[in-house]
């Protein structure tokens, strides 16, 4: 049985990856410090004989006993609100955490896949974004803590590949959504659905002309799985190229929820990218992958998930208390 370590296992993407690798017959070791992740995302895996969970912060030395075939590093705050609240943690998990895991991968002879992001392109000046684009990132702006951690993460991963011959994979993840997103993590999709369900106005930041391209989680996981098993060590964009403006997105959510909510406008956060759309030529040619789930299908599943949550969840500020974490 192949053994895989997944960091960020209790998070949104991490937990879906755990599910996938369990389904494929792997032995899965999940690791999470539970700052932004939640055990409820993986509690269904706890009784399984081929799953174990370690409560650990990978920014500190990581120990795993036994063999490892693969390491997937998905531990990181990933919503702009989170990484503003815990900027130092965000920098550490992308830099120190990645370094620790690369060291572990070397010792174990494991292949390492890192979760990078479309944020490495910053507020992009070319459109759609290809992997060759170097990006337009403000290192000292509010998003710098995330963007630069992820850029460093790519650099050190590539250095381990080049200088130590480590097998490495780099996925650049574009906006991804689905069940298990946190209702109050500040991201646009749970924000809009939460507002609609609470009967509040939908908050559009800026004039709503900025664009995003939303990928359903099952498509994202399929792309990551294929990349891991491929032999391609350079970055690959995984995302759904179907691009819309945030205003159109608000209209879709209002139609989906049938709530007739109004929209209100709030200032655009600093360095908020104006447009984002993946060029997925590499994913298609190298991995034979493309997004299959339409926004209409994916949003319906996600909406049903949020509706099924206990009502009080809708009104929780957040289940996370970040006090004491900025260190
Ligand atoms: N946004 C918005 N209203 C909200 C939350 C977000 O208009 O309540 C906008 C945000 O300014 C950005 C886009 O939606 O332009 C996507 O934001 P998100 O935080 O989901 O992720 P990003 O793609 O910016 O990392």
Tab-separated table of C-alpha atoms and ligand atoms in Angstrom:
chain	number	residue	atom	x	y	z
A	1	UNK	CA	0.000	0.000	0.000
A	2	UNK	CA	1.476	3.390	-1.027
A	3	UNK	CA	1.799	5.878	1.826
A	4	UNK	CA	1.041	9.577	1.412
A	5	UNK	CA	1.420	12.488	3.846
A	6	UNK	CA	-1.095	15.311	3.299
A	7	UNK	CA	-0.527	18.544	5.226
A	8	UNK	CA	-3.496	20.845	5.741
A	9	UNK	CA	-5.550	17.649	5.891
A	10	UNK	CA	-8.389	19.214	7.896
A	11	UNK	CA	-8.774	22.107	5.476
A	12	UNK	CA	-10.968	22.474	2.431
A	13	UNK	CA	-8.678	21.101	-0.287
A	14	UNK	CA	-6.640	18.910	2.067
A	15	UNK	CA	-9.693	17.011	3.283
A	16	UNK	CA	-10.953	16.395	-0.257
A	17	UNK	CA	-7.485	15.115	-1.175
A	18	UNK	CA	-7.543	12.743	1.820
A	19	UNK	CA	-10.878	11.391	0.558
A	20	UNK	CA	-9.476	10.870	-2.922
A	21	UNK	CA	-6.327	9.066	-1.824
A	22	UNK	CA	-8.317	6.841	0.544
A	23	UNK	CA	-10.617	6.005	-2.366
A	24	UNK	CA	-7.590	5.121	-4.498
A	25	UNK	CA	-6.415	2.645	-1.834
A	26	UNK	CA	-3.539	4.624	-0.309
A	27	UNK	CA	-2.480	4.767	3.330
A	28	UNK	CA	-3.079	8.425	4.236
A	29	UNK	CA	-1.348	10.340	7.025
A	30	UNK	CA	-3.158	13.645	7.541
A	31	UNK	CA	-1.431	16.499	9.351
A	32	UNK	CA	-2.873	19.847	10.432
A	33	UNK	CA	-2.350	22.412	13.201
A	34	UNK	CA	-6.093	23.200	13.047
A	35	UNK	CA	-5.625	26.977	12.886
A	36	UNK	CA	-7.886	27.323	9.867
A	37	UNK	CA	-8.797	23.671	9.307
A	38	UNK	CA	-11.483	21.817	11.193
A	39	UNK	CA	-11.617	18.185	12.338
A	40	UNK	CA	-15.236	17.873	11.208
A	41	UNK	CA	-13.891	17.788	7.627
A	42	UNK	CA	-12.110	14.486	8.252
A	43	UNK	CA	-13.948	12.891	11.164
A	44	UNK	CA	-15.508	10.354	8.756
A	45	UNK	CA	-11.956	9.116	7.983
A	46	UNK	CA	-10.840	8.687	11.600
A	47	UNK	CA	-12.197	5.127	12.055
A	48	UNK	CA	-10.469	3.838	8.901
A	49	UNK	CA	-7.495	1.510	9.243
A	50	UNK	CA	-5.652	3.257	6.391
A	51	UNK	CA	-5.963	6.785	7.857
A	52	UNK	CA	-4.182	8.474	10.719
A	53	UNK	CA	-4.165	12.074	11.877
A	54	UNK	CA	-1.313	14.076	13.416
A	55	UNK	CA	-2.074	17.390	15.118
A	56	UNK	CA	1.125	19.234	14.245
A	57	UNK	CA	2.377	22.576	12.900
A	58	UNK	CA	4.702	21.828	9.970
A	59	UNK	CA	6.571	25.106	10.499
A	60	UNK	CA	8.308	23.099	13.248
A	61	UNK	CA	10.403	19.972	12.596
A	62	UNK	CA	8.217	17.248	11.086
A	63	UNK	CA	8.596	13.622	12.107
A	64	UNK	CA	6.718	10.751	10.484
A	65	UNK	CA	7.686	7.141	11.149
A	66	UNK	CA	7.722	4.508	8.422
A	67	UNK	CA	8.004	4.912	4.690
A	68	UNK	CA	6.489	7.685	2.593
A	69	UNK	CA	5.920	7.598	-1.151
A	70	UNK	CA	4.355	11.019	-1.562
A	71	UNK	CA	4.040	14.288	0.360
A	72	UNK	CA	1.372	16.848	-0.575
A	73	UNK	CA	1.896	20.193	1.151
A	74	UNK	CA	-1.507	21.870	1.429
A	75	UNK	CA	-1.117	23.528	4.821
A	76	UNK	CA	-1.591	27.301	4.563
A	77	UNK	CA	-4.169	29.945	5.274
A	78	UNK	CA	-5.597	30.674	1.828
A	79	UNK	CA	-8.242	33.339	2.174
A	80	UNK	CA	-7.195	37.008	2.130
A	81	UNK	CA	-8.977	37.576	5.453
A	82	UNK	CA	-7.101	34.693	7.108
A	83	UNK	CA	-3.680	35.644	5.933
A	84	UNK	CA	-4.208	39.218	7.038
A	85	UNK	CA	-5.086	37.951	10.507
A	86	UNK	CA	-2.161	35.513	10.731
A	87	UNK	CA	0.486	36.966	8.391
A	88	UNK	CA	3.527	35.538	10.153
A	89	UNK	CA	2.062	32.036	10.296
A	90	UNK	CA	1.292	32.322	6.589
A	91	UNK	CA	4.888	33.246	5.791
A	92	UNK	CA	6.250	30.497	8.027
A	93	UNK	CA	4.160	27.630	6.700
A	94	UNK	CA	5.042	28.515	3.095
A	95	UNK	CA	8.764	28.910	3.835
A	96	UNK	CA	9.868	27.012	6.985
A	97	UNK	CA	7.074	24.467	6.578
A	98	UNK	CA	8.035	23.756	2.986
A	99	UNK	CA	11.710	23.481	3.941
A	100	UNK	CA	10.917	20.954	6.688
A	101	UNK	CA	8.795	18.873	4.329
A	102	UNK	CA	11.399	18.939	1.556
A	103	UNK	CA	13.902	17.631	4.109
A	104	UNK	CA	11.463	14.903	5.088
A	105	UNK	CA	10.906	14.038	1.414
A	106	UNK	CA	14.664	13.636	0.920
A	107	UNK	CA	15.068	11.354	3.922
A	108	UNK	CA	12.108	9.217	2.863
A	109	UNK	CA	12.846	9.265	-0.874
A	110	UNK	CA	9.312	10.610	-1.362
A	111	UNK	CA	7.922	12.681	-4.223
A	112	UNK	CA	6.754	16.105	-3.049
A	113	UNK	CA	3.879	18.131	-4.510
A	114	UNK	CA	3.357	21.697	-3.330
A	115	UNK	CA	0.163	23.709	-3.475
A	116	UNK	CA	1.050	26.972	-5.172
A	117	UNK	CA	-1.456	29.523	-6.351
A	118	UNK	CA	-2.564	31.944	-9.032
A	119	UNK	CA	-1.509	34.594	-6.480
A	120	UNK	CA	2.074	34.123	-7.700
A	121	UNK	CA	0.875	36.142	-10.723
A	122	UNK	CA	-0.263	38.974	-8.417
A	123	UNK	CA	-2.462	41.544	-10.180
A	124	UNK	CA	-1.602	40.121	-13.600
A	125	UNK	CA	-0.672	42.246	-16.589
A	126	UNK	CA	-1.189	39.436	-19.080
A	127	UNK	CA	-4.430	37.613	-19.591
A	128	UNK	CA	-5.167	34.718	-19.367
A	129	UNK	CA	-2.208	33.739	-17.179
A	130	UNK	CA	0.263	31.209	-18.561
A	131	UNK	CA	2.855	29.425	-16.434
A	132	UNK	CA	5.599	31.429	-18.179
A	133	UNK	CA	4.315	34.743	-16.763
A	134	UNK	CA	6.482	35.985	-13.871
A	135	UNK	CA	3.733	37.957	-12.192
A	136	UNK	CA	3.079	41.423	-10.801
A	137	UNK	CA	3.292	41.103	-7.023
A	138	UNK	CA	3.623	43.789	-4.360
A	139	UNK	CA	5.893	42.168	-1.746
A	140	UNK	CA	5.041	44.683	0.988
A	141	UNK	CA	1.296	44.928	0.325
A	142	UNK	CA	-1.322	43.059	2.365
A	143	UNK	CA	-1.249	40.025	0.052
A	144	UNK	CA	2.564	39.948	0.049
A	145	UNK	CA	2.673	37.561	3.030
A	146	UNK	CA	0.826	34.914	1.031
A	147	UNK	CA	2.096	35.671	-2.467
A	148	UNK	CA	5.756	35.858	-1.527
A	149	UNK	CA	5.570	32.790	0.726
A	150	UNK	CA	4.162	30.872	-2.217
A	151	UNK	CA	6.783	32.263	-4.610
A	152	UNK	CA	9.546	31.297	-2.166
A	153	UNK	CA	7.899	27.886	-1.833
A	154	UNK	CA	8.162	27.356	-5.584
A	155	UNK	CA	11.796	28.539	-5.595
A	156	UNK	CA	12.967	26.246	-2.787
A	157	UNK	CA	11.045	23.307	-4.229
A	158	UNK	CA	12.684	23.828	-7.610
A	159	UNK	CA	16.094	24.140	-5.904
A	160	UNK	CA	15.623	20.790	-4.154
A	161	UNK	CA	14.684	19.317	-7.507
A	162	UNK	CA	17.669	20.808	-9.313
A	163	UNK	CA	20.357	20.433	-6.657
A	164	UNK	CA	19.225	17.357	-4.739
A	165	UNK	CA	17.457	15.519	-7.580
A	166	UNK	CA	14.260	15.372	-5.514
A	167	UNK	CA	11.100	14.479	-7.422
A	168	UNK	CA	8.852	17.526	-7.123
A	169	UNK	CA	5.555	18.790	-8.565
A	170	UNK	CA	4.104	22.319	-8.435
A	171	UNK	CA	0.391	23.010	-8.907
A	172	UNK	CA	-0.782	26.599	-9.319
A	173	UNK	CA	-4.318	26.529	-7.991
A	174	UNK	CA	-6.861	29.050	-9.243
A	175	UNK	CA	-10.019	29.946	-7.273
A	176	UNK	CA	-11.604	26.665	-6.207
A	177	UNK	CA	-14.892	26.106	-4.400
A	178	UNK	CA	-17.143	23.392	-3.063
A	179	UNK	CA	-18.472	21.796	0.110
A	180	UNK	CA	-16.355	22.259	3.296
A	181	UNK	CA	-15.332	25.827	2.519
A	182	UNK	CA	-15.714	27.798	5.726
A	183	UNK	CA	-18.878	29.871	5.624
A	184	UNK	CA	-17.131	32.858	7.185
A	185	UNK	CA	-13.640	32.734	5.752
A	186	UNK	CA	-14.254	35.950	3.801
A	187	UNK	CA	-14.006	34.413	0.340
A	188	UNK	CA	-16.504	35.641	-2.140
A	189	UNK	CA	-18.503	32.458	-2.646
A	190	UNK	CA	-19.239	31.570	0.994
A	191	UNK	CA	-19.650	35.302	1.715
A	192	UNK	CA	-22.377	35.691	-0.927
A	193	UNK	CA	-24.160	32.428	-0.100
A	194	UNK	CA	-24.028	33.189	3.644
A	195	UNK	CA	-25.415	36.677	3.051
A	196	UNK	CA	-28.226	35.346	0.873
A	197	UNK	CA	-29.153	32.703	3.460
A	198	UNK	CA	-29.156	35.267	6.287
A	199	UNK	CA	-31.264	37.677	4.234
A	200	UNK	CA	-28.488	40.296	4.056
A	201	UNK	CA	-27.347	42.393	1.111
A	202	UNK	CA	-24.506	40.915	-0.957
A	203	UNK	CA	-21.299	42.931	-0.519
A	204	UNK	CA	-19.491	43.619	-3.780
A	205	UNK	CA	-15.983	45.008	-3.297
A	206	UNK	CA	-15.126	47.744	-5.814
A	207	UNK	CA	-17.456	48.142	-8.788
A	208	UNK	CA	-17.685	44.386	-9.345
A	209	UNK	CA	-15.927	44.504	-12.717
A	210	UNK	CA	-12.991	42.423	-11.446
A	211	UNK	CA	-13.041	38.858	-12.734
A	212	UNK	CA	-12.392	35.397	-11.312
A	213	UNK	CA	-12.665	31.897	-12.781
A	214	UNK	CA	-14.127	29.348	-10.368
A	215	UNK	CA	-13.163	25.677	-10.398
A	216	UNK	CA	-15.225	22.982	-8.685
A	217	UNK	CA	-13.259	21.035	-6.064
A	218	UNK	CA	-13.613	17.586	-7.697
A	219	UNK	CA	-12.038	18.935	-10.901
A	220	UNK	CA	-9.226	20.514	-8.891
A	221	UNK	CA	-8.508	17.274	-7.017
A	222	UNK	CA	-8.445	15.305	-10.281
A	223	UNK	CA	-5.895	17.754	-11.737
A	224	UNK	CA	-3.689	17.527	-8.638
A	225	UNK	CA	-3.883	13.732	-8.633
A	226	UNK	CA	-2.836	13.537	-12.279
A	227	UNK	CA	-0.006	16.016	-11.795
A	228	UNK	CA	1.384	14.054	-8.840
A	229	UNK	CA	1.492	10.880	-10.906
A	230	UNK	CA	2.957	12.634	-13.967
A	231	UNK	CA	6.671	13.162	-14.535
A	232	UNK	CA	6.444	16.960	-15.003
A	233	UNK	CA	8.446	19.009	-12.446
A	234	UNK	CA	7.493	22.547	-13.570
A	235	UNK	CA	4.438	24.578	-12.486
A	236	UNK	CA	1.059	23.659	-13.944
A	237	UNK	CA	-2.074	25.831	-13.687
A	238	UNK	CA	-5.167	23.963	-12.523
A	239	UNK	CA	-8.387	25.942	-12.731
A	240	UNK	CA	-11.569	26.378	-14.684
A	241	UNK	CA	-11.109	28.986	-17.447
A	242	UNK	CA	-14.782	29.996	-17.351
A	243	UNK	CA	-14.300	33.633	-16.275
A	244	UNK	CA	-16.962	35.996	-14.888
A	245	UNK	CA	-17.123	39.357	-13.191
A	246	UNK	CA	-17.908	39.510	-9.488
A	247	UNK	CA	-21.114	41.435	-10.353
A	248	UNK	CA	-22.302	38.619	-12.619
A	249	UNK	CA	-21.337	36.151	-9.927
A	250	UNK	CA	-23.507	38.000	-7.378
A	251	UNK	CA	-26.432	37.809	-9.818
A	252	UNK	CA	-25.904	34.062	-10.231
A	253	UNK	CA	-25.940	33.548	-6.461
A	254	UNK	CA	-29.107	35.628	-6.099
A	255	UNK	CA	-30.792	33.572	-8.834
A	256	UNK	CA	-29.559	30.294	-7.329
A	257	UNK	CA	-30.750	31.082	-3.822
A	258	UNK	CA	-34.001	32.680	-5.052
A	259	UNK	CA	-33.631	35.270	-2.322
A	260	UNK	CA	-34.025	38.510	-4.264
A	261	UNK	CA	-31.247	40.148	-2.244
A	262	UNK	CA	-29.834	43.553	-3.152
A	263	UNK	CA	-26.154	44.209	-3.683
A	264	UNK	CA	-24.177	46.892	-1.854
A	265	UNK	CA	-20.774	48.220	-2.811
A	266	UNK	CA	-17.742	48.390	-0.489
A	267	UNK	CA	-14.215	49.635	-1.204
A	268	UNK	CA	-11.965	47.318	-3.193
A	269	UNK	CA	-9.230	45.890	-0.921
A	270	UNK	CA	-5.671	46.991	-1.746
A	271	UNK	CA	-3.925	44.972	-4.476
A	272	UNK	CA	-7.080	42.965	-5.233
A	273	UNK	CA	-6.358	41.455	-8.679
A	274	UNK	CA	-8.553	42.944	-11.433
A	275	UNK	CA	-8.679	39.847	-13.606
A	276	UNK	CA	-7.842	36.218	-13.260
A	277	UNK	CA	-8.217	33.364	-15.706
A	278	UNK	CA	-5.981	30.324	-16.077
A	279	UNK	CA	-4.477	29.315	-19.366
A	280	UNK	CA	-4.816	25.530	-19.022
A	281	UNK	CA	-3.012	24.430	-22.178
A	282	UNK	CA	-0.278	22.684	-20.161
A	283	UNK	CA	-2.781	20.809	-17.984
A	284	UNK	CA	-4.559	19.630	-21.127
A	285	UNK	CA	-1.440	18.630	-23.032
A	286	UNK	CA	0.622	17.158	-20.195
A	287	UNK	CA	-2.085	15.710	-17.951
A	288	UNK	CA	-4.997	15.248	-20.374
A	289	UNK	CA	-6.974	17.259	-17.821
A	290	UNK	CA	-9.675	19.871	-18.160
A	291	UNK	CA	-12.428	21.125	-15.887
A	292	UNK	CA	-15.647	19.157	-16.371
A	293	UNK	CA	-18.079	20.545	-13.801
A	294	UNK	CA	-19.974	23.657	-14.922
A	295	UNK	CA	-20.482	26.552	-12.520
A	296	UNK	CA	-24.227	25.860	-12.495
A	297	UNK	CA	-23.687	22.254	-11.350
A	298	UNK	CA	-20.921	23.044	-8.876
A	299	UNK	CA	-22.755	25.982	-7.307
A	300	UNK	CA	-25.878	23.898	-6.819
A	301	UNK	CA	-23.937	21.194	-4.914
A	302	UNK	CA	-22.149	23.824	-2.846
A	303	UNK	CA	-25.341	25.712	-2.056
A	304	UNK	CA	-27.030	22.472	-0.940
A	305	UNK	CA	-24.059	21.841	1.366
A	306	UNK	CA	-24.283	25.285	2.992
A	307	UNK	CA	-28.064	24.957	3.334
A	308	UNK	CA	-27.641	21.619	5.105
A	309	UNK	CA	-25.467	23.134	7.870
A	310	UNK	CA	-27.102	23.811	11.250
A	311	UNK	CA	-28.771	27.240	11.189
A	312	UNK	CA	-26.579	28.630	14.002
A	313	UNK	CA	-23.482	28.146	11.789
A	314	UNK	CA	-24.874	30.851	9.535
A	315	UNK	CA	-24.606	33.392	12.312
A	316	UNK	CA	-21.267	32.322	13.796
A	317	UNK	CA	-18.656	35.034	13.345
A	318	UNK	CA	-16.079	32.315	12.751
A	319	UNK	CA	-15.133	29.176	14.599
A	320	UNK	CA	-11.564	30.332	14.723
A	321	UNK	CA	-9.863	32.439	17.315
A	322	UNK	CA	-6.531	33.654	15.990
A	323	UNK	CA	-5.456	35.385	19.210
A	324	UNK	CA	-1.912	34.502	20.077
A	325	UNK	CA	-1.085	33.132	16.653
A	326	UNK	CA	0.756	36.149	15.263
A	327	UNK	CA	4.211	35.146	16.349
B	1	LIG	N1	-15.262	39.952	-2.949
B	1	LIG	C1	-16.452	40.674	-2.936
B	1	LIG	N2	-17.266	40.561	-1.841
B	1	LIG	C2	-16.999	39.767	-0.768
B	1	LIG	C3	-15.792	39.029	-0.796
B	1	LIG	C4	-14.951	39.143	-1.906
B	1	LIG	O1	-16.747	41.408	-3.885
B	1	LIG	O2	-17.787	39.738	0.181
B	1	LIG	C5	-14.372	40.063	-4.119
B	1	LIG	C6	-12.897	40.313	-3.797
B	1	LIG	O3	-12.635	41.689	-3.649
B	1	LIG	C7	-12.223	39.704	-5.005
B	1	LIG	C8	-13.141	38.553	-5.407
B	1	LIG	O4	-14.392	38.825	-4.783
B	1	LIG	O5	-12.174	40.636	-6.062
B	1	LIG	C9	-12.648	37.195	-4.962
B	1	LIG	O6	-12.288	37.284	-3.622
B	1	LIG	P1	-11.838	36.049	-2.735
B	1	LIG	O7	-11.560	36.584	-1.363
B	1	LIG	O8	-12.817	34.953	-2.854
B	1	LIG	O9	-10.486	35.489	-3.353
B	1	LIG	P2	-9.270	36.092	-4.226
B	1	LIG	O10	-9.535	35.558	-5.581
B	1	LIG	O11	-9.270	37.590	-4.200
B	1	LIG	O12	-8.056	35.525	-3.583
